[in-house]
Coordinates of C-alpha atoms in Angstrom, one line a residue:
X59 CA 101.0 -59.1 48.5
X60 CA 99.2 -60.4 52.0
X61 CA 98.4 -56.8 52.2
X62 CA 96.9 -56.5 48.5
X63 CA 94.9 -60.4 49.2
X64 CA 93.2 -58.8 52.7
X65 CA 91.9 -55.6 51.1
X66 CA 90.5 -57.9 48.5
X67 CA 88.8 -60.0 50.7
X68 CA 88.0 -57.0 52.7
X69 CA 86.1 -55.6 49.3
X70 CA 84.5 -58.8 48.8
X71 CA 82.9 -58.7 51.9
X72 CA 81.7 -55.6 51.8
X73 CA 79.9 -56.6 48.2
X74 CA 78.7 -59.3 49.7
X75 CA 75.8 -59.2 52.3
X76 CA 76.6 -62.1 54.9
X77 CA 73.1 -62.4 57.5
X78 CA 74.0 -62.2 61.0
X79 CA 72.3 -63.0 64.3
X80 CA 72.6 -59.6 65.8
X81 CA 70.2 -58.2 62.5
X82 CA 67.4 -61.1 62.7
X83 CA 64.4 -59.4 64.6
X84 CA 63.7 -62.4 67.2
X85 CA 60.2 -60.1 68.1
X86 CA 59.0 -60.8 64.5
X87 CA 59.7 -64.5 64.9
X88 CA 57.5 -64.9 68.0
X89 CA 54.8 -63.2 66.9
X90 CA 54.4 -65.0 63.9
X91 CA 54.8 -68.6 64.9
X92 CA 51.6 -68.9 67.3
X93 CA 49.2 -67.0 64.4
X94 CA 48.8 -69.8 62.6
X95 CA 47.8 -71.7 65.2
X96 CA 45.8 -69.2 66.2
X97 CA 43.9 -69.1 62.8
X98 CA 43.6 -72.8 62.7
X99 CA 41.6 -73.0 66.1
X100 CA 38.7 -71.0 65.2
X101 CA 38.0 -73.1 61.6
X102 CA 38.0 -76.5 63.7
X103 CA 35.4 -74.7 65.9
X104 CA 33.5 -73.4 63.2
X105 CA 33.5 -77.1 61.5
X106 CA 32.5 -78.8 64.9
X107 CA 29.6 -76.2 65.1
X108 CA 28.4 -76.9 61.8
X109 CA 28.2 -80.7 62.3
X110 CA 26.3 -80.8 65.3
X111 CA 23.8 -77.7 63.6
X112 CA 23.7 -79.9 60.9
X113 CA 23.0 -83.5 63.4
X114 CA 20.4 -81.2 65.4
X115 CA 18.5 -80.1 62.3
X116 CA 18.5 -83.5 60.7
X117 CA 17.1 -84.9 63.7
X118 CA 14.4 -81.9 64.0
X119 CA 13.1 -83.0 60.7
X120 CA 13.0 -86.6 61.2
X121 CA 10.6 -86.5 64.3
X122 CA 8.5 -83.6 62.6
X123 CA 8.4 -86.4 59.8
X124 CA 7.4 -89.2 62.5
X125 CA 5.1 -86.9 64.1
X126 CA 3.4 -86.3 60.5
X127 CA 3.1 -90.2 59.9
X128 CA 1.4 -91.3 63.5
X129 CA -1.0 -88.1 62.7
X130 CA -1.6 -90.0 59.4
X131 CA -2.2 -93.3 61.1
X132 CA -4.3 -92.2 64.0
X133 CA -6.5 -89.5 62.5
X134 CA -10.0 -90.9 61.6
X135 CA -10.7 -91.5 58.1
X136 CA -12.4 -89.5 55.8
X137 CA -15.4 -91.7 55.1
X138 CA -16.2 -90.7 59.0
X139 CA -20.0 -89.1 59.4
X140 CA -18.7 -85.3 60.9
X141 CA -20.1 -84.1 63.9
X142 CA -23.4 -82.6 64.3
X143 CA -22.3 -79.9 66.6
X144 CA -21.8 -77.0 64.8
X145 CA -19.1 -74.8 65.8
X146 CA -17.8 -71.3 64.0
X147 CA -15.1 -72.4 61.9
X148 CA -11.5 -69.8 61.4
X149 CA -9.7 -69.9 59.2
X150 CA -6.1 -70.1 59.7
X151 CA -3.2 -68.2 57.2
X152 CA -0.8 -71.5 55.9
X153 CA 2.5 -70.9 57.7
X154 CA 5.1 -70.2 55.4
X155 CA 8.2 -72.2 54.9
X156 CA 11.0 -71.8 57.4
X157 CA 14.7 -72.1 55.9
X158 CA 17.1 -73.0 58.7
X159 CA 19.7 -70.6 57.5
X160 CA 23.5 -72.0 58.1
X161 CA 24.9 -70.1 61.2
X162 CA 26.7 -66.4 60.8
X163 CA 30.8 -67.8 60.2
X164 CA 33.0 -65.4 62.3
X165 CA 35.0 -63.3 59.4
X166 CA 38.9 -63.8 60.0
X167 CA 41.4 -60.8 59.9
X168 CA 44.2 -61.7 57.5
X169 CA 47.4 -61.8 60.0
X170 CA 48.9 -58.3 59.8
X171 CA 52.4 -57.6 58.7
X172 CA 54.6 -57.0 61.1
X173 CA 57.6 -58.0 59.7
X174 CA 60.1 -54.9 59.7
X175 CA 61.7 -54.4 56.8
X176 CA 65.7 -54.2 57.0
X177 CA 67.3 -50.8 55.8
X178 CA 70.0 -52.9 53.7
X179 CA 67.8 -55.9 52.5
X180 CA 64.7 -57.0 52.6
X181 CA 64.1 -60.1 55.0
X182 CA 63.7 -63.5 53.7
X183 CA 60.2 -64.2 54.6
X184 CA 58.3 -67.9 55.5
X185 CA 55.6 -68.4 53.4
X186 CA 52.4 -68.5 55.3
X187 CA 49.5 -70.9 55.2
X188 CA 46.7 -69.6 53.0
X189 CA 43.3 -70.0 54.7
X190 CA 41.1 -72.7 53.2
X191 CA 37.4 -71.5 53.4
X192 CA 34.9 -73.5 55.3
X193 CA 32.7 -75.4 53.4
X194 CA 29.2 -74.0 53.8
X195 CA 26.4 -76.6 54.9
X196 CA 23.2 -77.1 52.7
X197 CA 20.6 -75.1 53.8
X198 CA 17.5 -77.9 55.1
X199 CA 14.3 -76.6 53.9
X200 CA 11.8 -77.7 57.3
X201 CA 8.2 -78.0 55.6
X202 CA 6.2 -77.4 58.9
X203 CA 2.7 -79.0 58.4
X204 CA -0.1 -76.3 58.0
X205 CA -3.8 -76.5 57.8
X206 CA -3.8 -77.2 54.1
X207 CA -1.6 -80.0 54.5
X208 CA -3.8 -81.8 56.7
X209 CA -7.1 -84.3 55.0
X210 CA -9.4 -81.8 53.7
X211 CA -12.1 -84.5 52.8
X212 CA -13.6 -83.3 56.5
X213 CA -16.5 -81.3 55.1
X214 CA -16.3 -78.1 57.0
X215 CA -19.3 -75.3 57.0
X216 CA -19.1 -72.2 55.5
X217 CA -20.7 -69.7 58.4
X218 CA -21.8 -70.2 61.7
X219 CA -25.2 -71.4 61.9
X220 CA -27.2 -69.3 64.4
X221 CA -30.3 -70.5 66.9
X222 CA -32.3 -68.1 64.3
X223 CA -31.2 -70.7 61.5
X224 CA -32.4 -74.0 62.6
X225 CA -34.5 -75.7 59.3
X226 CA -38.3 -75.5 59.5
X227 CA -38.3 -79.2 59.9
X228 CA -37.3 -78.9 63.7
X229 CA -39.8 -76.1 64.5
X230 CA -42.6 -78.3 63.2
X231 CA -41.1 -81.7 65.5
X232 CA -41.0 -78.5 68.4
X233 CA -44.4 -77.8 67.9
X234 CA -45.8 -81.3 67.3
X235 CA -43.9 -82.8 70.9
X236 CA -45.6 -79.6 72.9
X237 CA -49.4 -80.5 71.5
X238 CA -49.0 -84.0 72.3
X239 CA -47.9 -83.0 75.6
X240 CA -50.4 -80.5 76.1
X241 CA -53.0 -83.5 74.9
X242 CA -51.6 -85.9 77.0
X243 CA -51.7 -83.8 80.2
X244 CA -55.6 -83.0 79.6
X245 CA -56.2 -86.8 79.4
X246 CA -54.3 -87.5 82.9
X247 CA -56.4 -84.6 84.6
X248 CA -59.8 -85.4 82.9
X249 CA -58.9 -89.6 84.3
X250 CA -58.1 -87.7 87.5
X251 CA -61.2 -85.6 88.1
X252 CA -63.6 -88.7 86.7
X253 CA -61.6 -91.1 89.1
X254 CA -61.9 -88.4 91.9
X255 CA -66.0 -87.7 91.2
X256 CA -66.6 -91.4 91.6
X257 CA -64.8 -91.4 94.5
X258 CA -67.0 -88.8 96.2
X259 CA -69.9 -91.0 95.2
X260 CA -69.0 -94.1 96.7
X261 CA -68.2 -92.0 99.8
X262 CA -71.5 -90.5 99.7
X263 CA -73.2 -93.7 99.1
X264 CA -71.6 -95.6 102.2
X265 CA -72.3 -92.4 104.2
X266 CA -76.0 -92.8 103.2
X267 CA -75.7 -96.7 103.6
X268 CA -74.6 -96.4 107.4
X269 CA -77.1 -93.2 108.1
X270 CA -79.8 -95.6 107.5
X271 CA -78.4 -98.6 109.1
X272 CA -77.7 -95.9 112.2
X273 CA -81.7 -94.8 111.8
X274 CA -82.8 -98.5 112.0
X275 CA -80.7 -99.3 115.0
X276 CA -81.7 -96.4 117.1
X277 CA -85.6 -97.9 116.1
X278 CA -85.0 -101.3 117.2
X279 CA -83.7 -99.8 120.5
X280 CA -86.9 -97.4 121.0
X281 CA -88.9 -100.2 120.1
X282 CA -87.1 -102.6 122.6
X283 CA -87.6 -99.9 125.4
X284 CA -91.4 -99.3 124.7
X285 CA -91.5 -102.8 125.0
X286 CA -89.7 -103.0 127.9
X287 CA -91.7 -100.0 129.7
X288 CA -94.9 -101.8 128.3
X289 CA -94.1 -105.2 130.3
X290 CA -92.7 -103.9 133.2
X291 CA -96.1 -101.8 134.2
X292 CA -98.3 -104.5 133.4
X293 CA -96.4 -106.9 136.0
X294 CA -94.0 -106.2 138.3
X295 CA -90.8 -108.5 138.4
X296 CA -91.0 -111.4 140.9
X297 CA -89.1 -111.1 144.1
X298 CA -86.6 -113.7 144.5
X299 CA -87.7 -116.1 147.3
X300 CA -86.0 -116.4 150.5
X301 CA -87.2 -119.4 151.3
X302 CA -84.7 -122.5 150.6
X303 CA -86.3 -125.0 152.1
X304 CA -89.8 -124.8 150.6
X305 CA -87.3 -124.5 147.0
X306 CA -87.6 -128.8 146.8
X307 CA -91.2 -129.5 147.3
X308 CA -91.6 -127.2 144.8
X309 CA -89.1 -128.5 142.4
X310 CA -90.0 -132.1 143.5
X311 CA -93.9 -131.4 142.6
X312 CA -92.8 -129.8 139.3
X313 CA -91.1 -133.1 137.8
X314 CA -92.9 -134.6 135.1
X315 CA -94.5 -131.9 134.4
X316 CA -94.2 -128.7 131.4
X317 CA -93.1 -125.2 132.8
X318 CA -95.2 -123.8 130.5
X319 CA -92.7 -120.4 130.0
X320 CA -91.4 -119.4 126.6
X321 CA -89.1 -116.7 125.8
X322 CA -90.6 -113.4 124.6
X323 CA -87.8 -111.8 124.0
X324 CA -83.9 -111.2 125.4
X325 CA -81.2 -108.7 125.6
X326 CA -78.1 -109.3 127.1
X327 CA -77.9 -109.8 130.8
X328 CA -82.4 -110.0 130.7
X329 CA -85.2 -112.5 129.6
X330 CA -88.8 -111.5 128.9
X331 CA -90.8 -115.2 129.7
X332 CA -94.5 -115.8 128.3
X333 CA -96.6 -118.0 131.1
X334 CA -99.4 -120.4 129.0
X335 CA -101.9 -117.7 130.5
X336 CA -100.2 -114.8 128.8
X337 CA -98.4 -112.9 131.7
X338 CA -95.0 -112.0 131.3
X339 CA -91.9 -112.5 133.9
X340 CA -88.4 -110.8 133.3
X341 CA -85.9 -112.3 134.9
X342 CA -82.1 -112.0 135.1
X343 CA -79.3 -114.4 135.9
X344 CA -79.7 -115.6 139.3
X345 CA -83.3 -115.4 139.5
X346 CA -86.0 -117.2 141.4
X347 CA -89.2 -118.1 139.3
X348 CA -91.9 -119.6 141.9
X349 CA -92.5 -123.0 141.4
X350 CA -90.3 -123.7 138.8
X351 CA -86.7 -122.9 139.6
X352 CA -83.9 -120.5 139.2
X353 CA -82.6 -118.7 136.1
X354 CA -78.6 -119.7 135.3
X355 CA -77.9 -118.5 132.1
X356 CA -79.5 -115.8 129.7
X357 CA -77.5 -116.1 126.1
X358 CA -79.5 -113.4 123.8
X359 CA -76.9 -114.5 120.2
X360 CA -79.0 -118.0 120.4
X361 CA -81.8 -116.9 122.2
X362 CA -81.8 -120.0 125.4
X363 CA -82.7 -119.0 129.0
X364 CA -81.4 -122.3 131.1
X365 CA -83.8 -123.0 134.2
X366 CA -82.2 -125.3 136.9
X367 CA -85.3 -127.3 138.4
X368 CA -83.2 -128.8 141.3
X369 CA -83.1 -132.1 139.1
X370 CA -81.9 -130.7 136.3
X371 CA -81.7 -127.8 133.7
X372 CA -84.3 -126.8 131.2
X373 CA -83.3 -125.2 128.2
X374 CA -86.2 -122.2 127.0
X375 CA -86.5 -120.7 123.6
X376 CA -88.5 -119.1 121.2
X377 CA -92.0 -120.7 121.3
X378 CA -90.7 -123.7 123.4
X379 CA -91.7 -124.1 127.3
X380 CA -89.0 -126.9 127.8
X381 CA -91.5 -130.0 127.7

């Protein structure tokens, strides 16, 4: 009976498929436990660089956007008078739109099986975590400002105007400055040569003017010479006495009485004297005249000769004897 009970278990165990330790593949097991980890790092990457694309591209167009608004505020108004300068005008082809396009994902390899199969049974295996797909951002659309966004009230020419081009308008202002130039440069010379002749005549005049003052001069002094000439051959010119003591009597009988000399004429440093009987004396400083006195002064600007008589000085002149 034992017998007959242990080659039933004995069947009942070979029916039966009992797992053991020696048949679990411990390879299998440690290669599939880090592979979800390893899928899970990669997504949390992906994510992290997703956000901060997203932050950076969100803050790109919110200072684009600020950048637009000050341009706005500090850009002149369209009611301003445009410049007169001309200057060839381009034109520039509007930029088109850029699309910031979400970043290229890494594509994930599905975990390979490599899970032997047993050759009795197949192995019990774990279910593994199915990969979630990341979400994909929204694509920002960046509008990046062209020319045809900017005012366009800013009247702007057609063509390039060209030095051959300027209105008739300007020619004729051209023309009209250089003839009143030209006009007014022929009045300044024409003042200048009239100012410049008259000029010349005043010089001439005043050159004529001291010719003949020059010819009169040079007359008086011939005439004074001739003169001079005339009186000294019909006298000679007394000798001074050297006599000092017969000086007094004579002086002394002289008082009371005229000189009877006048003065003829007189040049500096000389004295022509007229006696009551018509002869002339010339005399100088210092001389004698006989019976009379000596000569002490000769001044020719007020026309005095001063005689000292001993007593006292008599003051000649024209037509006076001193009486």
């Amino acid at each position: 009976m034992r017998n007959d009970q242990d080659e039933k278990y004995e069947g009942q165990e070979d029916s039966e498929y009992h797992f053991s330790d020696d048949e679990v593949n411990y390879d299998v097991e440690a290669e599939e436990e880090p592979k979800p980890a390893a899928t899970k790092r990669p997504a949390g990457d992906m994510l992290q660089r997703l956000t901060s694309s997203k932050r950076m591209l969100i803050s790109l167009a919110v200072f684009l956007i600020l950048i637009f608004i000050v341009y706005r505020m500090v850009a002149p108004p369209a009611t301003t008078t445009p410049s007169t300068d001309i200057a060839p005008v381009t034109t520039t082809p509007p930029a088109t739109e850029v699309t910031a396009a979400p970043p290229a994902q890494p594509a994930i390899a599905p975990p390979a099986a490599s899970l032997a199969e047993a050759p009795k049974a197949p192995v019990a295996q774990a279910p593994l975590p199915q990969q979630v797909p990341a979400p994909t951002p929204p694509q920002v659309e960046i509008a990046v400002p062209t020319a045809s966004t900017f005012p366009s009230d800013i009247p702007v020419p057609d063509r390039t105007v060209t030095p051959a081009q300027l209105p008739s308008d300007v020619e004729a202002a051209a023309a009209a400055l250089d003839s009143t130039t030209q006009k007014q440069m022929g009045d300044i010379q024409a003042d200048y040569a009239a100012k410049l002749s008259a000029y010349e005549n005043q010089n001439k005049a005043l050159q004529t003017e001291v010719q003949n003052l020059n010819d009169r001069i040079g007359k008086m002094e011939r005439q004074i010479n001739q003169l001079v000439q005339t009186l000294t051959r019909s006298q000679p010119i007394a000798a001074p006495s050297t006599e000092p003591e017969a000086m007094p009597a004579a002086v002394a009988k002289a008082r009371g009485m005229r000189i009877g000399y006048s003065v003829q004429a007189i040049i500096p440093g000389r004295a022509w004297l007229r006696s009551e009987d018509g002869d002339t004396v010339t005399v100088t400083e210092g001389d004698a005249i006989k019976n009379v006195g000596r000569v002490t002064k000769i001044d020719p600007y007020d026309g005095v000769v001063e005689i000292n008589t001993g007593d006292h000085v008599i003051s000649l002149s024209y037509g006076n004897d001193g009486g």
